Each structure stands twice: as structure tokens, then as C-alpha cells.
Amino acid sequence: MEHPWAIQTEGLTRRFGARTALDNLSFRIPRGTIFGFLGPNGAGKTTTVRLLLGLLRPDAGWARIMGLPVGTEARRLVGVLLDRDGLYDNLSAWDNLDFYGRIHRLPSPNRTKRIEELLRFSGLWERRDELVGGWSKGMRQKLALARALLADPPLLILDEPTSGLDPASLKMVRDLIVSLAADRQRTIFLCTHNLAEAERICTQVGLIRAGRLLVQEEPQTLRLRMSRPQVIITTSGLSREAVMAVRRLPMVQDLAVEGADLTLTLSEPAASEAVVATLVAEGVGVREVRRATRSLEDIYLELMQEEEG
Amino acid sequence: MREILIVTRKEFREQLRQRRDVLRYLWFAVVFGGLFPLTNMGQSREALAIGSLPWLAYAGVVTASGTTVGAFFLERQRGTLETLLATPLSDLAIFAGKVIFSLFISLLSVLAAVAVELVAVNAAFVVAPQGMRGVAGPFSFPPLICFALFVTGPLLLVYVIGASTLISLRVRSIRTANLLGLLSTLPLVVPVGLVSLVARPGLNWGFVIALTGAMVVVDAVALRVALGLFGRETVVLNIPT
């Protein structure tokens, strides 16, 4: 039976001298998930990736990849794109992929076919015999991604895969990530600083700070859970008295006025009806009432500030 | 073994594409195999063969140091080593693949230097037969010299590769790596100097075999320490930026 978790860690801890880079990190990522691993620089993202790949040993705790303990066999199941692309400048695009194809024991005819398929897909086929040393960051990133996909691994660990890409390539990579997870139940562990990207493509996100996992949830659930009820009311004929009347309502926790728009943070979602009634009683026209949504970025910043506080 | 050869093959394809390095190794063969022996043409054939031994070995030593720094330090510096370590390859396969490449290229360098010496000395002898004392006939290396070159010599090269690997895994700049790599060859002055000074005019089998045995022990220690340092964690924590 297939192991249900693509990645599983329990109490993973790693110290560098007196500094604790990872502190008792425990999480489980189900197969087929696009997991966005978010956090500021120095939060412990790279250390986590290195522990998952067996490049570092934990001081405490353990990690498993597809049910296997971290090590040689687990590494066969992982395609990797680290923060540095790891391409050989003095090898051609073809030779770079061929080398990794051999490492992953792809038999010769399949290897050739697979390399051609990936180079064509990445739009690099015409340049396959060029040394990659002179390539742009975007082209290198595409080739490094092709290398990660070479052995068709069930788990991809990608560190900032879209950094340095032009908008067209960025879209291509983003679509590719989504299709990879959807088509083949592939799991993608995505380290990124790009919160909008994470919000758009990730089915789960984990926020890490100072080596501790603050939260692991679906972006939608996280937004709902972390958002206090907030409404934006577009008015006509808004007066100072009406604003004062609304401010006095007990369920209004915060109020901001911007032109004809009132942005209110309420103690409960249903309280918007009382606000509208108060405005109407004050002779203000109510043109639109809509619920304000908080972005993942807002929540991320709030969590980071809370943690700092 | 298959994994080791995959790494060795990659090193060949990568490093031999750098024309400047290849030309440099050929230049060592010309200098150490041709120019230095020709300056000692006034000696007997045997003395010339023994006297050129250190130079021929040094062609390999300098090449071994350069290729090892290229194989280990540059891969660390360019960030390719971390990606390579994230593959199913074992530490030993990566290490051995690189060592075999360096050993092979430095042995080729010694062979090239030997070929250059044979051609240069014989050509000089044809042009000026009175320039060398001793019996008539073409200049060649006696069996003892061949043993010293092709059995003891590779062991010297393995020591250099081990020492250069250690240096390449610790230092943080290519200049330091190259400099220390060359400095690490200095201890070789002792055995090589002994061969050329103590044994002259007659190099004996007993001495060469004793030296060979000593080098086996030195190599075992150098490779053991270098491999010990080549663990994934040690390498990753020492990646230069």
C-alpha cells in the first residue's frame, strides 16, 4: 500500500552551535499536495530542505520521504531544484541532463527520449548543444527544472523555482507545477518568498519563523480562520455625525474612512446589518456592502509580527 | 563501480572542455619532459634517466593538484556539489569518481612527459652524438626507472590528490586552493630528493621498493582523511559563497 504521506517529520531539530535553526519541527504533507513553505530569510527553510535531502543530520527527531527514512533510497524519489541551480557551466544542456539521467539509472533509449521531451517542453531544444555557462538566469532555471523532472519523481523539492523568470516563463513554470501535481499525484514542496504565487498555486501552506512552524493549513482555511469579519460599505452623502454614530456601535472594533468608503472591523459578521441601519437612520445612502478579504500576505505579515512581538 | 564511472565521465567531459587547462597540462609535459632533461645532456644515459625522474614525476604532481582543485573546489564554489549530493549517488562514488579522473589525467601527463623526453633526448643525441657519455644506441629508461615511474609515481600522485582534496574541501577561495595545493607537494621533495641524491649514480631496487611501501601507507592515510572529510554534512556546511 502506498504511504499516505509524501513528507513526514517529527520533532525535527537542528542546532548550529548555540543557534537553533530548527526547533521541534513536525508536519505531514499528503501525496499530491502543492505545499508552499513560507518564511523570512533565516527562518529555517533551507535547513529543512537539507534535512529532508539528508544533506544534514538532525540533532533530534526524524523525517521520512514517502515512508522511507531520509537517505539514498529516499533521494531516488525526489527531484530537486535548490537555491543555486547546480548546472555545470562547461557542459551543454544535453550533457547536463544526460549526467543526471545516468545517475538516476535511466536506460539509454528512455533517457534520450526523456531528455528530448523535456528540452522541447522547456523550449530549449534548439539550444541543447550550447554550454549553459553563458545562459540567462531564466533559461538556466528552466533547464534546472527539467533536470528535477528527469526521473519522473513522485516528490519535487523546489527552492524559489520562479525566481529570475520573465512573465511568460513564470506562467509556464507555474502552470507546470499545477499540472504536475494534478496529473500524476505528484507532491511539490515549494519554498518561496512570493506569497501571491503561493496563494495562487499551493493547496497547503506552512509558515515558519525562527525554526518553528507557526501554521500549516490550506490557504483558504487559513484566510478564513485568521480574518476577523471586515466589511467595506460604499456610501453616498456620508456625514461626520453618521461616522460618529457608527463608531459608537459596540460591535464596531475598528473603522476607517476613505472617501465614500467605510472599512469596518466587526466583532461578528452579522453586525453589518446594524451598521447599515444606523447609516440609513443618519440619512446616508448605502450603495454597496461587501466583505473584505485578507490576502495570504496580510496574514503572513500579521503572524510574523505577532511572533516578533 | 558504475556510479563511480558516471562521475569520472562527467569530470572528463567538463574539465577537458576547458582548453586553457588542457594546454597548461601539455605545457607541463613539454617543460618537465623536454627542457629539463636536455639541460643535463652531458651526463651518462643512466644518470640522465635517474636525474629526469623527479621532473617527470613533477609533471604529474602539478597536473594532479590542478585537476583535483578543479574537481572538488570549483564544484563546491559553483553550487553544483550540493545538487550532486542531493542525488542517490553515495559519497564514496562521488569522491572516487573525482579521484580516478585526477589520477588518470595526471598519469597521462607523466606519460606525455616521458614521451617528450624520449623524443627530445634521442633527437638531441642524433644531432650531437658526442653530447652524451656512455654506450651507443637509442636512449631509453631501464626497468628500475620504469618501475619507479609507473608504480611508485602513481602512488606519489595519489598522495597529491588526497592532500589537494583535503585543501579543496576546506578553503574558501580558488587562489588559496591552488596555492595550498602546490604547497602540499613540497613534502614530496623529501622522497623525490632522496631518490635523485642518495641513489645517484646507481638507483637500487631496495630503495625504490621501500619508498613504494612508504607511499602506500601515506596514501592510505591521505585518502582516508580526505574521504572522512567528504561527508555530505561537512561539504554542505563549508560551501563558499
Coordinates of C-alpha atoms in Angstrom, one line a residue:
Chain A
M1 CA 0.0 0.0 0.0
E2 CA 1.2 3.5 -0.9
H3 CA 2.3 5.5 2.1
P4 CA -0.2 8.4 2.6
W5 CA 2.4 11.0 3.4
A6 CA 4.9 12.3 0.9
I7 CA 6.8 14.0 3.7
Q8 CA 6.6 13.4 7.4
T9 CA 8.7 14.9 10.1
E10 CA 8.5 14.5 13.8
G11 CA 10.4 16.7 16.3
L12 CA 13.0 17.7 13.7
T13 CA 15.6 19.8 15.5
R14 CA 18.9 21.1 14.3
R15 CA 21.3 23.4 16.0
F16 CA 24.4 25.2 14.7
G17 CA 26.5 25.9 17.8
A18 CA 24.3 28.0 20.1
R19 CA 21.8 28.8 17.5
T20 CA 18.7 26.6 17.0
A21 CA 18.0 26.6 13.3
L22 CA 15.0 24.2 13.5
D23 CA 13.1 23.7 16.7
N24 CA 11.0 20.6 17.0
L25 CA 9.5 20.8 13.5
S26 CA 6.6 18.3 13.0
F27 CA 4.5 18.2 9.9
R28 CA 2.9 15.8 7.4
I29 CA 2.3 16.5 3.8
P30 CA -0.2 14.3 2.0
R31 CA 0.6 12.9 -1.5
G32 CA -0.5 15.1 -4.4
T33 CA -0.2 18.3 -2.4
I34 CA 1.5 21.5 -3.6
F35 CA 2.9 22.7 -0.3
G36 CA 4.2 26.3 0.0
F37 CA 6.9 26.6 2.6
L38 CA 6.9 30.3 3.6
G39 CA 9.1 32.3 5.9
P40 CA 11.6 35.1 6.0
N41 CA 15.3 34.7 5.3
G42 CA 17.0 32.7 8.1
A43 CA 13.7 31.1 9.2
G44 CA 14.9 27.6 8.7
K45 CA 13.6 26.8 5.2
T46 CA 16.9 25.8 3.7
T47 CA 17.9 23.8 6.8
T48 CA 14.6 21.9 6.5
V49 CA 15.2 21.1 2.8
R50 CA 18.8 20.0 3.6
L51 CA 17.5 17.7 6.4
L52 CA 14.8 16.3 4.1
L53 CA 17.5 15.5 1.5
G54 CA 19.9 14.0 4.0
L55 CA 22.5 16.7 3.4
L56 CA 22.4 17.5 7.1
R57 CA 21.8 15.2 10.1
P58 CA 19.2 16.3 12.7
D59 CA 20.2 16.7 16.3
A60 CA 16.8 15.3 17.3
G61 CA 13.7 14.0 15.5
W62 CA 13.3 12.3 12.2
A63 CA 12.0 12.8 8.7
R64 CA 10.6 10.3 6.1
I65 CA 10.1 10.7 2.4
M66 CA 7.2 8.5 1.0
G67 CA 7.5 6.4 4.2
L68 CA 11.3 5.9 3.7
P69 CA 13.9 7.2 6.1
V70 CA 15.9 10.0 4.6
G71 CA 18.9 8.5 2.7
T72 CA 19.9 7.1 -0.6
E73 CA 16.7 5.2 -1.4
A74 CA 14.5 8.2 -0.4
R75 CA 16.7 10.5 -2.6
R76 CA 15.7 8.3 -5.6
L77 CA 12.2 9.5 -5.2
V78 CA 13.0 13.2 -5.1
G79 CA 13.6 15.8 -7.9
V80 CA 15.5 18.8 -6.6
L81 CA 15.9 22.4 -7.6
L82 CA 17.9 24.2 -4.9
D83 CA 18.5 27.9 -4.5
R84 CA 21.6 27.6 -6.7
D85 CA 20.6 25.9 -9.9
G86 CA 23.5 23.4 -9.8
L87 CA 24.1 23.3 -13.5
Y88 CA 27.6 22.7 -15.0
D89 CA 28.7 25.7 -16.9
N90 CA 31.1 23.8 -19.0
L91 CA 28.6 21.1 -20.1
S92 CA 25.9 21.5 -22.7
A93 CA 22.3 21.5 -21.8
W94 CA 22.0 17.9 -23.2
D95 CA 25.1 16.8 -21.2
N96 CA 23.8 18.3 -18.0
L97 CA 20.6 16.3 -18.3
D98 CA 22.4 13.2 -19.6
F99 CA 24.6 13.2 -16.5
Y100 CA 21.7 13.3 -14.1
G101 CA 19.8 10.7 -16.2
R102 CA 22.7 8.3 -15.8
I103 CA 22.8 8.9 -12.0
H104 CA 19.1 8.1 -11.9
R105 CA 19.8 4.9 -13.9
L106 CA 17.5 5.7 -16.8
P107 CA 18.2 3.2 -19.5
S108 CA 19.8 4.7 -22.6
P109 CA 16.8 4.8 -25.1
N110 CA 14.4 6.1 -22.4
R111 CA 17.0 8.6 -21.3
T112 CA 17.5 10.0 -24.7
K113 CA 13.7 10.2 -25.3
R114 CA 13.0 11.8 -21.9
I115 CA 15.8 14.4 -22.3
E116 CA 14.4 15.4 -25.8
E117 CA 10.9 15.5 -24.4
L118 CA 11.9 17.8 -21.5
L119 CA 14.1 20.1 -23.6
R120 CA 11.4 20.5 -26.2
F121 CA 8.8 21.2 -23.4
S122 CA 11.1 23.8 -21.9
G123 CA 11.7 25.5 -25.2
L124 CA 15.4 24.7 -25.0
W125 CA 15.7 22.0 -27.7
E126 CA 17.3 24.3 -30.3
R127 CA 20.0 25.2 -27.8
R128 CA 20.7 21.7 -26.5
D129 CA 24.3 21.7 -27.6
E130 CA 25.3 25.1 -26.2
L131 CA 27.3 25.3 -23.0
V132 CA 25.0 26.6 -20.3
G133 CA 27.6 28.9 -18.8
G134 CA 26.5 31.8 -21.0
W135 CA 22.8 31.3 -20.5
S136 CA 20.4 33.8 -18.8
K137 CA 19.0 33.1 -15.3
G138 CA 15.6 32.2 -16.8
M139 CA 16.9 29.7 -19.2
R140 CA 19.1 28.1 -16.6
Q141 CA 16.1 27.9 -14.2
K142 CA 14.0 26.1 -16.9
L143 CA 16.8 23.6 -17.5
A144 CA 17.3 23.0 -13.8
L145 CA 13.6 22.3 -13.5
A146 CA 13.8 19.9 -16.4
R147 CA 16.6 18.2 -14.6
A148 CA 14.4 17.8 -11.5
L149 CA 11.7 16.2 -13.6
L150 CA 14.1 13.9 -15.5
A151 CA 13.4 10.7 -13.5
D152 CA 9.7 11.5 -13.1
P153 CA 10.0 11.6 -9.3
P154 CA 6.8 11.5 -7.1
L155 CA 8.2 14.3 -5.0
L156 CA 9.7 17.6 -6.1
I157 CA 11.5 19.9 -3.8
L158 CA 11.8 23.3 -5.4
D159 CA 13.5 26.3 -3.8
E160 CA 12.3 29.6 -5.4
P161 CA 11.7 27.9 -8.8
T162 CA 10.3 31.1 -10.4
S163 CA 13.0 33.5 -9.3
G164 CA 14.6 35.3 -12.3
L165 CA 12.0 34.2 -14.8
D166 CA 10.3 36.5 -17.3
P167 CA 6.5 36.7 -17.1
A168 CA 5.9 34.2 -19.9
S169 CA 8.3 31.7 -18.3
L170 CA 6.9 32.4 -14.9
K171 CA 3.5 31.4 -16.1
M172 CA 4.8 28.4 -17.8
V173 CA 6.5 27.1 -14.7
R174 CA 3.5 28.0 -12.5
D175 CA 1.2 26.1 -14.8
L176 CA 3.6 23.2 -15.0
I177 CA 3.7 22.9 -11.2
V178 CA 0.0 22.8 -11.0
S179 CA -0.3 20.3 -13.8
L180 CA 2.4 18.1 -12.3
A181 CA 0.6 17.8 -9.0
A182 CA -2.8 17.3 -10.7
D183 CA -1.8 14.8 -13.4
R184 CA 0.3 12.3 -11.5
Q185 CA -0.5 12.8 -7.9
R186 CA 3.0 14.3 -7.6
T187 CA 3.8 16.2 -4.4
I188 CA 5.5 19.5 -4.6
F189 CA 7.4 21.1 -1.7
L190 CA 7.8 24.7 -2.8
C191 CA 10.0 27.2 -0.8
T192 CA 9.0 30.6 -1.9
H193 CA 9.0 34.3 -0.9
N194 CA 6.3 35.0 -3.4
L195 CA 3.2 35.0 -1.3
A196 CA 0.9 35.8 -4.2
E197 CA 2.3 32.8 -6.1
A198 CA 1.9 30.6 -3.1
E199 CA -1.7 31.7 -2.7
R200 CA -2.5 31.0 -6.3
I201 CA -1.0 27.5 -6.7
C202 CA -0.5 25.9 -3.3
T203 CA -3.0 23.6 -1.8
Q204 CA -1.4 23.9 1.6
V205 CA 1.0 26.4 3.1
G206 CA 3.3 26.2 6.1
L207 CA 4.6 29.4 7.7
I208 CA 7.9 29.0 9.5
R209 CA 9.8 31.6 11.6
A210 CA 12.9 31.2 13.8
G211 CA 12.9 27.4 13.1
R212 CA 9.3 26.9 14.4
L213 CA 6.3 26.1 12.2
L214 CA 3.6 28.6 13.0
V215 CA 0.9 27.2 11.0
Q216 CA 0.1 24.5 8.3
E217 CA -3.2 24.8 6.6
E218 CA -5.0 25.3 3.2
P219 CA -4.6 29.0 2.2
Q220 CA -8.4 29.4 2.1
T221 CA -8.9 27.9 5.6
L222 CA -6.1 30.0 6.9
R223 CA -7.6 33.2 5.5
L224 CA -11.0 32.4 7.0
R225 CA -9.6 31.5 10.3
M226 CA -7.3 34.4 10.6
S227 CA -9.6 37.0 9.2
R228 CA -11.8 39.0 11.6
P229 CA -15.1 40.0 10.0
Q230 CA -14.4 43.0 7.9
V231 CA -16.8 44.9 5.6
I232 CA -16.5 47.7 3.2
I233 CA -19.5 49.9 2.8
T234 CA -19.7 52.3 -0.1
T235 CA -22.0 55.2 0.8
S236 CA -23.4 58.5 -0.6
G237 CA -23.8 61.6 1.4
L238 CA -21.6 60.4 4.3
S239 CA -21.6 62.9 7.2
R240 CA -19.3 63.3 10.2
E241 CA -22.3 62.6 12.5
A242 CA -23.1 59.3 10.7
V243 CA -19.5 58.2 11.2
M244 CA -19.6 59.1 14.9
A245 CA -22.9 57.2 15.2
V246 CA -21.3 54.1 13.6
R247 CA -18.2 54.4 15.7
R248 CA -20.3 54.3 18.9
L249 CA -21.9 50.9 18.0
P250 CA -20.5 48.3 20.4
M251 CA -19.8 45.7 17.7
V252 CA -17.6 48.0 15.7
Q253 CA -14.0 47.3 16.7
D254 CA -12.2 49.5 14.1
L255 CA -13.3 52.0 11.5
A256 CA -11.5 53.7 8.6
V257 CA -13.0 56.3 6.2
E258 CA -11.6 56.7 2.7
G259 CA -13.7 59.0 0.6
A260 CA -17.2 57.5 0.4
D261 CA -16.0 54.1 1.7
L262 CA -16.2 52.9 5.2
T263 CA -14.0 50.0 6.2
L264 CA -15.1 48.3 9.4
T265 CA -13.7 45.5 11.5
L266 CA -16.7 43.9 13.4
S267 CA -16.9 41.6 16.4
E268 CA -19.3 39.3 14.4
P269 CA -20.2 39.0 10.7
A270 CA -23.9 39.7 11.3
A271 CA -23.2 43.1 12.8
S272 CA -23.0 44.7 9.3
E273 CA -26.9 44.9 9.3
A274 CA -26.9 47.1 12.4
V275 CA -24.2 49.3 10.8
V276 CA -26.3 49.7 7.7
A277 CA -29.4 50.5 9.7
T278 CA -27.5 53.2 11.7
L279 CA -26.2 54.8 8.4
V280 CA -29.7 54.9 6.9
A281 CA -31.1 56.4 10.1
E282 CA -28.5 59.1 9.8
G283 CA -29.7 59.8 6.2
V284 CA -26.7 58.2 4.5
G285 CA -27.3 56.3 1.2
V286 CA -25.8 52.8 1.2
R287 CA -24.8 51.8 -2.3
E288 CA -22.8 48.6 -1.7
V289 CA -21.8 46.3 1.2
R290 CA -19.1 43.8 0.6
R291 CA -17.0 41.6 2.7
A292 CA -13.3 42.4 2.7
T293 CA -10.9 39.5 2.1
R294 CA -7.4 39.4 3.5
S295 CA -4.6 38.1 1.4
L296 CA -2.1 35.5 2.4
E297 CA 0.4 38.3 2.5
D298 CA -1.6 40.2 5.1
I299 CA -1.9 37.1 7.3
Y300 CA 1.7 36.2 6.8
L301 CA 2.8 39.7 7.9
E302 CA 0.4 39.6 10.9
L303 CA 1.7 36.2 12.0
M304 CA 5.3 37.3 11.6
Q305 CA 4.6 40.5 13.7
E306 CA 2.8 38.5 16.4
E307 CA 5.7 36.2 16.6
E308 CA 8.1 39.0 16.8
G309 CA 6.0 40.7 19.5
Chain B
M1 CA 31.5 0.9 -9.8
R2 CA 29.0 2.1 -12.3
E3 CA 28.3 5.2 -10.2
I4 CA 32.0 6.0 -9.9
L5 CA 32.4 5.8 -13.6
I6 CA 29.4 8.1 -14.2
V7 CA 31.2 10.8 -12.1
T8 CA 34.5 10.2 -13.8
R9 CA 32.9 10.5 -17.2
K10 CA 31.3 13.8 -16.2
E11 CA 34.7 15.1 -15.0
F12 CA 36.3 14.3 -18.3
R13 CA 33.6 16.0 -20.3
E14 CA 33.6 19.0 -18.0
Q15 CA 37.2 19.7 -17.3
L16 CA 38.7 18.7 -20.7
R17 CA 36.3 21.3 -22.3
Q18 CA 38.5 24.0 -20.7
R19 CA 41.1 24.4 -23.4
R20 CA 43.3 26.6 -21.2
D21 CA 43.7 23.9 -18.7
V22 CA 44.5 21.2 -21.3
L23 CA 47.1 23.4 -22.8
R24 CA 48.6 24.0 -19.4
Y25 CA 48.9 20.3 -18.8
L26 CA 50.6 19.8 -22.2
W27 CA 53.0 22.6 -21.4
F28 CA 54.0 20.9 -18.1
A29 CA 54.8 17.8 -20.2
V30 CA 57.0 19.8 -22.6
V31 CA 58.8 21.7 -19.8
F32 CA 59.3 18.8 -17.4
G33 CA 59.8 16.1 -20.1
G34 CA 61.8 18.1 -22.6
L35 CA 63.6 21.2 -21.4
F36 CA 64.9 20.0 -18.1
P37 CA 66.4 16.7 -19.3
L38 CA 68.0 18.5 -22.2
T39 CA 70.0 20.7 -19.8
N40 CA 71.6 17.5 -18.4
M41 CA 72.7 16.0 -21.7
G42 CA 76.4 16.0 -20.6
Q43 CA 75.8 13.1 -18.2
S44 CA 75.7 9.4 -18.8
R45 CA 72.5 7.8 -20.0
E46 CA 71.8 6.2 -16.7
A47 CA 72.5 9.4 -14.8
L48 CA 70.2 11.3 -17.2
A49 CA 67.4 8.7 -16.8
I50 CA 67.7 8.9 -13.0
G51 CA 68.1 12.7 -12.9
S52 CA 65.0 13.3 -15.0
L53 CA 62.9 11.1 -12.8
P54 CA 61.8 13.9 -10.4
W55 CA 60.9 16.2 -13.3
L56 CA 58.8 13.6 -14.9
A57 CA 57.0 12.9 -11.6
Y58 CA 56.5 16.6 -11.1
A59 CA 54.7 16.9 -14.4
G60 CA 52.1 14.5 -12.9
V61 CA 52.2 16.2 -9.5
V62 CA 51.4 19.7 -10.8
T63 CA 48.6 18.3 -13.0
A64 CA 47.2 16.2 -10.2
S65 CA 47.0 19.2 -8.0
G66 CA 45.3 21.4 -10.6
T67 CA 42.7 18.8 -11.7
T68 CA 41.8 17.9 -8.1
V69 CA 41.2 21.5 -7.2
G70 CA 39.0 21.8 -10.3
A71 CA 37.1 18.6 -9.4
F72 CA 36.4 19.5 -5.8
F73 CA 36.8 23.2 -5.0
L74 CA 35.2 24.6 -8.2
E75 CA 32.2 22.3 -7.8
R76 CA 31.8 23.5 -4.3
Q77 CA 32.1 27.1 -5.3
R78 CA 29.7 26.9 -8.2
G79 CA 27.0 25.3 -6.1
T80 CA 26.9 22.1 -8.2
L81 CA 28.2 19.9 -5.5
E82 CA 25.1 20.4 -3.2
T83 CA 22.8 19.4 -6.1
L84 CA 25.0 16.4 -6.8
L85 CA 24.9 15.4 -3.1
A86 CA 21.1 15.5 -3.2
T87 CA 21.1 12.6 -5.7
P88 CA 21.2 8.9 -4.9
L89 CA 24.9 8.8 -5.5
S90 CA 26.9 7.7 -2.5
D91 CA 29.6 9.9 -1.0
L92 CA 32.2 7.3 -1.9
A93 CA 31.1 7.2 -5.6
I94 CA 31.4 11.0 -6.0
F95 CA 34.7 11.1 -4.2
A96 CA 36.2 8.1 -6.0
G97 CA 34.9 9.3 -9.4
K98 CA 36.8 12.6 -9.0
V99 CA 39.9 10.9 -7.6
I100 CA 40.1 8.5 -10.5
F101 CA 39.7 11.3 -13.0
S102 CA 42.6 13.3 -11.4
L103 CA 44.8 10.2 -11.2
F104 CA 44.1 9.3 -14.9
I105 CA 44.8 12.8 -16.2
S106 CA 48.0 13.2 -14.1
L107 CA 49.2 9.7 -15.3
L108 CA 48.6 10.8 -18.8
S109 CA 50.6 13.9 -18.1
V110 CA 53.5 11.7 -16.9
L111 CA 53.2 9.6 -20.0
A112 CA 53.2 12.6 -22.2
A113 CA 56.3 14.0 -20.4
V114 CA 58.1 10.6 -20.8
A115 CA 57.2 10.6 -24.5
V116 CA 58.5 14.2 -24.9
E117 CA 61.8 13.2 -23.1
L118 CA 62.4 10.2 -25.2
V119 CA 61.8 12.1 -28.4
A120 CA 63.8 15.2 -27.3
V121 CA 66.8 13.3 -25.9
N122 CA 67.0 10.9 -28.8
A123 CA 66.7 13.7 -31.3
A124 CA 69.4 15.7 -29.5
F125 CA 71.6 12.6 -29.5
V126 CA 71.2 12.1 -33.2
V127 CA 72.1 15.8 -33.8
A128 CA 75.1 15.8 -31.4
P129 CA 76.1 12.2 -30.5
Q130 CA 79.2 13.4 -28.6
G131 CA 76.9 15.3 -26.2
M132 CA 76.2 12.2 -24.1
R133 CA 78.6 9.7 -22.5
G134 CA 78.0 6.0 -22.4
V135 CA 77.1 3.2 -24.8
A136 CA 75.8 3.7 -28.3
G137 CA 72.2 3.2 -29.2
P138 CA 68.9 5.0 -28.6
F139 CA 68.1 6.5 -25.1
S140 CA 65.5 4.6 -23.1
F141 CA 64.6 4.0 -19.5
P142 CA 65.9 0.9 -17.7
P143 CA 63.3 -1.4 -15.9
L144 CA 64.0 0.1 -12.4
I145 CA 63.3 3.6 -13.7
C146 CA 60.1 2.3 -15.4
F147 CA 59.0 0.7 -12.1
A148 CA 59.7 4.0 -10.2
L149 CA 57.8 5.9 -12.8
F150 CA 54.8 3.8 -13.2
V151 CA 54.4 2.1 -9.8
T152 CA 55.9 4.5 -7.3
G153 CA 55.0 7.5 -9.4
P154 CA 51.2 6.9 -9.3
L155 CA 51.5 6.5 -5.5
L156 CA 53.0 9.9 -5.2
L157 CA 50.2 11.3 -7.4
V158 CA 47.6 9.7 -5.1
Y159 CA 49.2 11.5 -2.1
V160 CA 48.9 14.8 -4.0
I161 CA 45.3 14.1 -4.9
G162 CA 44.5 13.3 -1.3
A163 CA 46.2 16.4 0.0
S164 CA 44.6 18.6 -2.7
T165 CA 41.2 17.2 -1.9
L166 CA 41.6 18.0 1.8
I167 CA 42.5 21.5 0.9
S168 CA 39.8 21.9 -1.7
L169 CA 37.2 20.9 0.8
R170 CA 38.2 23.4 3.5
V171 CA 39.4 26.7 1.8
R172 CA 37.1 29.4 0.6
S173 CA 38.9 30.9 -2.4
I174 CA 40.3 29.4 -5.6
R175 CA 43.6 31.2 -5.1
T176 CA 44.1 29.7 -1.7
A177 CA 43.2 26.3 -3.1
N178 CA 45.7 26.5 -5.9
L179 CA 48.4 27.9 -3.7
L180 CA 48.0 25.3 -0.9
G181 CA 47.5 22.6 -3.5
L182 CA 51.0 23.4 -4.8
L183 CA 52.5 23.8 -1.4
S184 CA 51.2 20.4 -0.4
T185 CA 53.5 18.9 -3.0
L186 CA 56.5 20.3 -1.1
P187 CA 56.8 17.3 1.3
L188 CA 57.4 15.2 -1.9
V189 CA 60.7 16.9 -2.2
V190 CA 61.9 14.5 0.6
P191 CA 61.3 11.2 -1.1
V192 CA 61.9 12.5 -4.6
G193 CA 65.1 14.3 -3.5
L194 CA 66.2 11.1 -1.8
V195 CA 65.7 9.1 -5.0
S196 CA 67.8 11.6 -7.0
L197 CA 70.5 12.3 -4.5
V198 CA 71.1 9.3 -2.3
A199 CA 70.7 6.7 -5.0
R200 CA 72.9 8.5 -7.6
P201 CA 74.7 7.2 -9.6
G202 CA 73.0 3.9 -9.1
L203 CA 69.3 3.7 -8.2
N204 CA 68.7 0.3 -6.4
W205 CA 65.6 -1.8 -6.2
G206 CA 65.7 -2.0 -2.4
F207 CA 65.4 1.8 -2.1
V208 CA 62.6 2.1 -4.7
I209 CA 60.6 -0.7 -3.2
A210 CA 61.0 0.7 0.4
L211 CA 59.8 4.1 -1.0
T212 CA 56.9 2.5 -2.7
G213 CA 55.8 0.8 0.5
A214 CA 56.1 4.0 2.4
M215 CA 53.9 5.8 -0.1
V216 CA 51.2 3.1 0.1
V217 CA 50.9 3.9 3.8
V218 CA 51.0 7.7 3.2
D219 CA 48.3 7.3 0.5
A220 CA 46.1 5.2 2.7
V221 CA 46.2 7.9 5.4
A222 CA 45.7 10.8 3.0
L223 CA 42.7 9.1 1.2
R224 CA 41.1 8.0 4.5
V225 CA 41.3 11.5 5.9
A226 CA 40.0 13.1 2.6
L227 CA 37.1 10.7 2.4
G228 CA 36.3 11.3 6.0
L229 CA 36.0 15.0 5.2
F230 CA 33.9 14.4 2.2
G231 CA 30.7 13.6 4.2
R232 CA 27.6 15.3 2.9
E233 CA 27.2 17.4 6.0
T234 CA 30.8 18.6 6.1
V235 CA 30.7 19.6 2.4
V236 CA 27.3 21.4 2.7
L237 CA 28.4 23.4 5.8
N238 CA 31.6 24.5 4.0
I239 CA 30.1 25.8 0.7
P240 CA 31.9 29.0 -0.2
T241 CA 29.7 31.9 -1.3

